[in-house]
Each structure stands twice: as C-alpha cells, then as structure tokens.
Amino acid sequence: MPTFNRRDFVPRAISCFQRQDYPNKELIIVDDGTDPVSDLIPSDKRIQYIRLPRRLSVGAKRNFACEQSAASLIAHWDDDDWHAPRRLSYQVDHLLSSRAAICGIKDLLFFDTRDGKAWQFNYPDGQRPWLSGNSLVYTREFWATHRFPEINIGEDGCFVWSASPDQITAVADPTFHVGIIHGKNVSPKHIGGAWWRPHPADDIQRMLGDDWSNFFENSRCSISMKKHEPVAPVTERPAISSLSPNASTAAVKPIRNIFACLVHESLDCVVDLVRNLRYLDPSSVVLLYNGSKDPRFLEKYQFAQHGVVVHSAPQPKEWGKLHDFALDCMRYALDNFTFDTMTIVDSDQLALRSGYSQYLTEYLARYPGVGMLGNSPARQLLPGAADPAKVAFSEFELWRPLLQRFPDGEKKFPYWTFWPSTVFTAAAARDLTRFFAEDEQLKQILARSSIWATEEVILPTITAMLGYEIGANPCSYDYVKYRCPYTPAQIETALNRDDIFWIHPVTRQYEDTLRKQVRERHSYYVKPPEKPIEELPSHSPLLLTQPILARMRLLEGWLEEDEADLLIAITARALADIPQSQAVVEVGSYCGRATVVLASTAQVVRPSAKIWSIDPHDGKLGTTGQIVTVAPSLEKLKRNLDNAGLADVVEVIQACAGDVHWEQLIALLLIDGLHDYLNVARDFYSFEPWLPVGGYVAFHDYADYYPGVMAFVDELTSAKSYRKISRVRSLVILQKKGFKDRSQETVNSNQSLF
C-alpha cells in the first residue's frame, strides 16, 4: 500500500485489510508523505510500516514494497478504496484456477464523494487486455521480471501490458471493490468518457453495508437508501455439471467462438455446412481443415466469399487418430485470432438453430475455470466405460508415470467425450498445445499407445490433468449420436427444442432429405436484404459495412467494431472529398485489422485508390518507454490481406514512417504506430505536408491510457490548424482547416457520407 499524505484514508484501508477472510496475509505500507502516518498503524504483526526518507514515484514505491515481501502472491491495496472481506480469497482462488500471472477487474465500480454519484467503468472488448491497477493480484515471479516503470501515473497499466494476453485474466464479479473518487486521486477520473455509465448509488451503499458510515460519515454525500431484500451470503461455486443451462444470468461479454471443421469429402456438403454455420452463428469464425489426401480439395471453391478461413498447413488424417487435427486447429487459432472457445464440428454435422454463441456465453459465465465441455463430464469408470476408455484402462501402467507427475493424476484417468460439438476454451487450448509440443514423456507414451478415438480420450484426460474442469455441454446430445439414422419427424422435433443446437450424423449428400429439411427451415441460409435494392440509387456504390466488419472480425488487433464503422465512413468521405488524391496512408498496421477496413472501403468507393500500409513489423508495440514485444507481424499481415482478396489494393512497406520517401497527396492519414508523444509526432509530420486543405487524419488510441496521443492531438486542435470532427471510443478524426465550412455536417457511424 503506497501512501502519501492520506491520513483520512489510511485507517479505513487498514480496517479493510484486517477483515479479510484470507488467512495468510501481510500488509506492507510504504509512506513518503510530509505527514507521516506511523501513529495510525495498529499493533498487528501482519502489518509492516516503512517510512521512506524521500519521496518516490508510485512505480518506485510499488517495486520497493514488492521487494520487502517474501510472499508468492502480491495484491495492490490502494489506500483510498473500499475492499470487501472476501476480496483476497476470491482473487487468489481465481488467479490460481486460471493459471494466469495477473488477475484483476476490467469493469469497475466507483463512488464520487464530491456529488454522491456512482459510476461503472467498462473497459471495451477488442482492446488490448487491461486490468485496473487498484485491483491487481499477481505472482511475485511475474513481478520479478516485469518491474513497474518508475512513474506516477500509468505504472500499473504498463505493468499489465508487459504481460502476454494468456497471462492476464479478468474476474467476473467486480463487487468486492469500490474505487473512491475524491478529487485528489493520483490518476484523475474523467467520468464523462464513453467508457463510463451511471450506476445506482444506493447499490453501492448496500454493498458497503456498515462500512458506509465509516467511509462517508464526514463527507457531504447523503443517499436515500431504497428498501432491498437482505443480500444473500456468498456461497461456494457450484460444480459445472450441476449448473442449469436455462438459469438466468446477468449480461456478460459475448464469447468469441471458432468452429473447427474437419472436412475430407463431398465438397458440395462442405459448402452446405459453411453456409449453415455462417447463417446461424455469424459471429463465430469458421476454420476449415482439409483432412483428405488431396491437398487441393478445398481450392476448388472460393470459401473466402463466405468469410471462412482455410487452415494453411493441414495434414491428412485417419479415423480414430484425430487429436492432432484439434491441436493443429488450436495452434492456428492461437497464432491468428483472439478467441474464447473452439467448437469441434464434424463434416457430417449441422447446426439447427441460431444463438449458439450466446448460449455458450451465458453458460460459461457461471464457471470460468472450465477447460472443456463434452457429453460426459465425469471420469470414466469400469465396467460401464465407453469403449475407447476401456482401451485406455488396459494401458494404465503405460500412462502411470505421466499421471503421477500431476496432483491426483491417477484419479483423472481416463475421461471421454463424444467428439462432435466438443468445446475447448482458449486457455485450455494454449496449455494443451504447449504440453503436447514440449513434453517428451507424453510423446514416448503416444508412440506406444493403442488407444483409438484419441481425440475423445486423450485430449479430455490431459485437459483434466492440467487442472481444468471438464464440464457438461449445455447443448443437448439427444440428436448427436454415433451412426444413428434420424427421421424427418425427429428433426422437426429437434428444430423446435431450445436446447438442441446440433444434429449428427447427416449423410454427406447435398440433396439428402434431412439436409434439405434444415435448409428449408432456415430460408435456404439466405438473409433478407436490410433495404430493398430498388430503393438504392442506381449510381450509388454499394458500400455495405457488415461484410467489411465480418472480414475485420477474423483478424487479431484492437480496432473495435464501432471504431471500424467510423473508419469506413471517414475513408469514404475522404476519397469523395479529395478527388485529386489516390492515397490513403496507414502508419502502424500490426496484423491488418484497420488495413482491411481501409482497403475494403476504397475497393468499393474508389477502386483506383491505393492503401499504403507502413510499419516496421519489428514486434514492438506500446510506447518507447514501455515496449510490449510480440511476434513480428509482416507475414501475418500479408496472409490476412491475401485471404481477404485485398493484396492488390494495399502497398505494404516494412519501414518506420520517417524512413519513407513520400511525394503524393493523401486523402486520409491514420496514425496508429508507437503511442508516445515523440513517435506520434514523427509519424504525423512525416506525411502531414502531403495532406491537402480539407484532408483528414485519424488517430487511434486517443485515450487516457496513452497520454502522449492525447497531448499531441489536443495540441493540433488547440493550434487551430486542425479541428476535431468526430470520435468513437479511442478513434478520433481531425480535418485540416482552411476550406469551405462544413461544420453542420457530422461524421458518425450511423450516417451516409455520400
């Protein structure tokens, strides 16, 4: 707990610590204020008070406090916030079960003592993973190699961003913590931003209970408390297998799902499957894996027109040995997408209804520690085990040395799942691929094993051994069977049941009666046009945003959909307003999320235009002072452009902006490289002379977490050479002044620009 002249706050923070129900804890207070608070420290051997001789930055104090601790886990304990008694136990449990390095809150509750109002801050999806600094719990091991930068504001954000996404986990329940806004916060809270929304103040009062008077008895806040039912006590989390899939849940972040489809014959039925999945669950990525012996099997059809991804390096597969197919798809997805779940889809399987991703979202929100969902969540036991599991039992001695390396490993052997519609979480996928790639003992056992249906036995068993819960798939298996024929009457029954999302098997013949029945039920997978074609002027270009956004969703990056919508709008306007320019320049491309948006728009509005994508692709993100290192992205960018059919529209330049020789007018300039002030200025002024009067410039990450971007943009607008015309989240649009006034026109994501 770093502190500086917070005498009024310290006793409350200490009280919150002493009431924690987590037993093995200590509080380290590091004080460099001009008003020492040593007299406020109670006689408690769990509390260590350290008075510093001189003032340090918040980051330096955090590092110093960590150095004084011998604990394996470290929690931030801001001196001006409220912490529920269950905070430490809840977060430690979540951190350990998630196997991450850092956990915390990304959707925070705040109470403003200045006016008695409450707020909720919601960090948006699609951005770089982030957690609030006042809620962090992390391993000492991680801190030792990722120390805090010695700055006063933003040290915690830089610390979180030094981690890879798989090392960061956000807790689902934020109600164990309330941030207090009091006008003197080290990091000021700008509650007018797009990520803030009002929250009932009496809800905060109810959460604090008796603490309310302790925290606010001397403030001018007075809230009329509504009558509420008594708050139910916190109970143990139910086992995943006992949860009801129909139980109501609060609104939660929608999962990002990938359908991993193993296909090998009947190309027309592969197309039928793709159209079925894209129609009924359009938010999910469809990943096709060619398991046939014909390497060109899928090249005979343009699957890209359906927004489908084809695995770039598949291997022929044989029945009964399909765990490598799943691992190949997991590796490909981890390298190319940001996702939450991967659903296995057989080539003779069809979806029956819409809403699958939302159904999984609501179910998984109830238990974040799950690693796999299948039809059989319990360990297999003799004599009633499934046939593949019986073979595994006969090999118990072969597997025993590996099992003994894991806690209760022998009691987790074996698990089994019927393969179609099995679901793996991204966290489990990451650990599975790493374990199969690196563990030599497992490789030796697999070389000797005779287990068949390896995907059904080995993958769920290893998932359980790695510490994940094996959950019951909430989607009914009543029509997902092994070699079971169905009648049209049965399919009609299935189509009318809310818990049935899948049918398997379906004959791989396009004119099969059951396939036709499903197609007819869903309008032959054709969505009615949102606007009748005859209402569109014949001379207008058909710039449809949804296909562009669908392309973008497939790519890794941080541009959100509403930001992309604004980017589409401003690209169209820029190309229309600046007819003498054929160039749109993007500085900072990463994997091409924004590049695809720019190029797709130009392809419709002005096919002769060119997108110039400029990035060193050296794997460095963030700011010069706080670099986050990722894998170089050039090849991934090129592959993404090829997959989207945009390679001819984009000129990729692997270089820093300052090293590019430029001599042509620019209609739109997008700045999204390194986000410190000097780099933003360098990137902008490398091309600004070629922006004509009336030209547009967009800056991404114009937000509190990158003060350098905000400072530079605000300087431009205050100098009156540019004016701000629109902003969505962290994407802000400026226009170069000195042209016919268009102040009455508004650029936003809901208006046509031509």
mmCIF file of C-alpha atoms in Angstrom, residues 448-576:
data_model
loop_
_atom_site.group_PDB
_atom_site.id
_atom_site.type_symbol
_atom_site.label_atom_id
_atom_site.label_comp_id
_atom_site.label_asym_id
_atom_site.label_seq_id
_atom_site.Cartn_x
_atom_site.Cartn_y
_atom_site.Cartn_z
ATOM 1 C CA ARG A 448 3.423 -46.846 -27.868
ATOM 2 C CA SER A 449 -0.278 -46.314 -27.147
ATOM 3 C CA SER A 450 -3.013 -48.313 -28.884
ATOM 4 C CA ILE A 451 -5.865 -46.033 -27.794
ATOM 5 C CA TRP A 452 -8.281 -45.359 -30.639
ATOM 6 C CA ALA A 453 -10.513 -42.310 -30.872
ATOM 7 C CA THR A 454 -7.531 -40.480 -29.391
ATOM 8 C CA GLU A 455 -9.339 -37.155 -29.663
ATOM 9 C CA GLU A 456 -12.169 -38.484 -27.487
ATOM 10 C CA VAL A 457 -9.977 -39.890 -24.691
ATOM 11 C CA ILE A 458 -6.524 -38.336 -24.650
ATOM 12 C CA LEU A 459 -7.499 -34.663 -25.086
ATOM 13 C CA PRO A 460 -10.122 -34.528 -22.292
ATOM 14 C CA THR A 461 -7.874 -36.582 -19.998
ATOM 15 C CA ILE A 462 -4.874 -34.291 -20.480
ATOM 16 C CA THR A 463 -7.159 -31.269 -20.081
ATOM 17 C CA ALA A 464 -8.257 -32.588 -16.681
ATOM 18 C CA MET A 465 -4.670 -33.409 -15.679
ATOM 19 C CA LEU A 466 -3.656 -29.824 -16.487
ATOM 20 C CA GLY A 467 -6.086 -28.653 -13.825
ATOM 21 C CA TYR A 468 -9.145 -27.689 -15.842
ATOM 22 C CA GLU A 469 -12.726 -28.609 -15.042
ATOM 23 C CA ILE A 470 -14.429 -30.902 -17.539
ATOM 24 C CA GLY A 471 -17.958 -29.555 -17.876
ATOM 25 C CA ALA A 472 -21.225 -30.907 -19.225
ATOM 26 C CA ASN A 473 -22.004 -29.356 -22.608
ATOM 27 C CA PRO A 474 -25.254 -27.388 -22.169
ATOM 28 C CA CYS A 475 -26.303 -28.258 -25.724
ATOM 29 C CA SER A 476 -28.363 -31.456 -25.747
ATOM 30 C CA TYR A 477 -26.799 -34.598 -27.238
ATOM 31 C CA ASP A 478 -30.203 -36.155 -27.959
ATOM 32 C CA TYR A 479 -29.529 -35.781 -31.694
ATOM 33 C CA VAL A 480 -25.738 -36.068 -31.616
ATOM 34 C CA LYS A 481 -25.107 -39.805 -31.796
ATOM 35 C CA TYR A 482 -22.799 -42.387 -33.330
ATOM 36 C CA ARG A 483 -24.100 -43.779 -36.655
ATOM 37 C CA CYS A 484 -27.716 -43.082 -35.724
ATOM 38 C CA PRO A 485 -30.241 -42.521 -38.549
ATOM 39 C CA TYR A 486 -32.908 -39.866 -37.983
ATOM 40 C CA THR A 487 -36.345 -39.346 -39.475
ATOM 41 C CA PRO A 488 -37.825 -36.036 -40.704
ATOM 42 C CA ALA A 489 -40.240 -36.148 -37.751
ATOM 43 C CA GLN A 490 -37.327 -36.363 -35.311
ATOM 44 C CA ILE A 491 -35.594 -33.425 -36.988
ATOM 45 C CA GLU A 492 -38.790 -31.380 -36.744
ATOM 46 C CA THR A 493 -38.895 -32.138 -33.016
ATOM 47 C CA ALA A 494 -35.260 -31.131 -32.654
ATOM 48 C CA LEU A 495 -35.802 -27.883 -34.552
ATOM 49 C CA ASN A 496 -38.477 -26.923 -32.026
ATOM 50 C CA ARG A 497 -36.435 -27.579 -28.869
ATOM 51 C CA ASP A 498 -34.484 -24.645 -27.394
ATOM 52 C CA ASP A 499 -31.604 -26.771 -26.055
ATOM 53 C CA ILE A 500 -30.812 -28.626 -29.276
ATOM 54 C CA PHE A 501 -28.260 -26.858 -31.443
ATOM 55 C CA TRP A 502 -26.701 -29.765 -33.357
ATOM 56 C CA ILE A 503 -27.557 -32.843 -35.366
ATOM 57 C CA HIS A 504 -25.055 -35.604 -36.132
ATOM 58 C CA PRO A 505 -24.706 -37.572 -38.337
ATOM 59 C CA VAL A 506 -26.233 -36.199 -41.532
ATOM 60 C CA THR A 507 -25.498 -38.021 -44.785
ATOM 61 C CA ARG A 508 -22.871 -36.237 -46.899
ATOM 62 C CA GLN A 509 -25.170 -35.842 -49.892
ATOM 63 C CA TYR A 510 -26.346 -32.347 -50.751
ATOM 64 C CA GLU A 511 -29.875 -33.481 -51.639
ATOM 65 C CA ASP A 512 -30.223 -35.623 -48.523
ATOM 66 C CA THR A 513 -33.743 -35.260 -47.095
ATOM 67 C CA LEU A 514 -32.583 -34.071 -43.680
ATOM 68 C CA ARG A 515 -30.187 -31.506 -45.131
ATOM 69 C CA LYS A 516 -32.961 -30.122 -47.295
ATOM 70 C CA GLN A 517 -35.287 -30.014 -44.305
ATOM 71 C CA VAL A 518 -32.816 -27.901 -42.301
ATOM 72 C CA ARG A 519 -32.138 -25.600 -45.283
ATOM 73 C CA GLU A 520 -35.827 -25.032 -45.882
ATOM 74 C CA ARG A 521 -36.434 -24.277 -42.205
ATOM 75 C CA HIS A 522 -33.788 -21.549 -42.360
ATOM 76 C CA SER A 523 -34.734 -19.876 -45.650
ATOM 77 C CA TYR A 524 -32.012 -21.704 -47.570
ATOM 78 C CA TYR A 525 -29.463 -19.766 -45.466
ATOM 79 C CA VAL A 526 -30.282 -16.501 -47.239
ATOM 80 C CA LYS A 527 -30.940 -13.439 -45.090
ATOM 81 C CA PRO A 528 -33.451 -10.916 -46.484
ATOM 82 C CA PRO A 529 -31.808 -7.649 -47.562
ATOM 83 C CA GLU A 530 -31.908 -4.926 -44.924
ATOM 84 C CA LYS A 531 -33.016 -2.465 -47.589
ATOM 85 C CA PRO A 532 -34.773 -3.262 -50.882
ATOM 86 C CA ILE A 533 -32.380 -2.963 -53.781
ATOM 87 C CA GLU A 534 -34.788 -0.765 -55.708
ATOM 88 C CA GLU A 535 -34.519 1.916 -53.024
ATOM 89 C CA LEU A 536 -30.819 2.404 -53.745
ATOM 90 C CA PRO A 537 -29.958 4.984 -56.444
ATOM 91 C CA SER A 538 -28.556 3.177 -59.439
ATOM 92 C CA HIS A 539 -25.453 5.383 -59.484
ATOM 93 C CA SER A 540 -24.560 4.874 -55.787
ATOM 94 C CA PRO A 541 -21.758 2.478 -54.840
ATOM 95 C CA LEU A 542 -22.959 -0.364 -52.652
ATOM 96 C CA LEU A 543 -20.792 0.260 -49.600
ATOM 97 C CA LEU A 544 -22.109 -2.297 -47.098
ATOM 98 C CA THR A 545 -20.414 -2.160 -43.716
ATOM 99 C CA GLN A 546 -21.294 -5.637 -42.468
ATOM 100 C CA PRO A 547 -19.143 -7.564 -44.975
ATOM 101 C CA ILE A 548 -16.218 -5.292 -44.119
ATOM 102 C CA LEU A 549 -16.748 -5.761 -40.393
ATOM 103 C CA ALA A 550 -17.034 -9.520 -40.931
ATOM 104 C CA ARG A 551 -13.626 -9.514 -42.636
ATOM 105 C CA MET A 552 -12.166 -7.480 -39.791
ATOM 106 C CA ARG A 553 -13.502 -9.777 -37.062
ATOM 107 C CA LEU A 554 -11.291 -12.588 -38.329
ATOM 108 C CA LEU A 555 -8.132 -10.633 -37.583
ATOM 109 C CA GLU A 556 -6.126 -10.023 -34.452
ATOM 110 C CA GLY A 557 -5.950 -6.437 -33.231
ATOM 111 C CA TRP A 558 -7.603 -3.741 -31.138
ATOM 112 C CA LEU A 559 -9.834 -1.764 -33.509
ATOM 113 C CA GLU A 560 -13.398 -2.138 -32.230
ATOM 114 C CA GLU A 561 -16.439 -2.513 -34.476
ATOM 115 C CA ASP A 562 -17.887 0.943 -33.809
ATOM 116 C CA GLU A 563 -14.430 2.441 -34.410
ATOM 117 C CA ALA A 564 -14.218 0.482 -37.663
ATOM 118 C CA ASP A 565 -17.644 1.797 -38.631
ATOM 119 C CA LEU A 566 -16.364 5.355 -38.207
ATOM 120 C CA LEU A 567 -13.203 4.484 -40.143
ATOM 121 C CA ILE A 568 -15.324 3.186 -43.032
ATOM 122 C CA ALA A 569 -17.329 6.406 -43.018
ATOM 123 C CA ILE A 570 -14.332 8.754 -42.972
ATOM 124 C CA THR A 571 -12.466 6.761 -45.640
ATOM 125 C CA ALA A 572 -15.460 7.050 -47.943
ATOM 126 C CA ARG A 573 -15.761 10.771 -47.268
ATOM 127 C CA ALA A 574 -12.038 11.418 -47.723
ATOM 128 C CA LEU A 575 -11.935 9.654 -51.077
ATOM 129 C CA ALA A 576 -15.031 11.580 -52.176
#
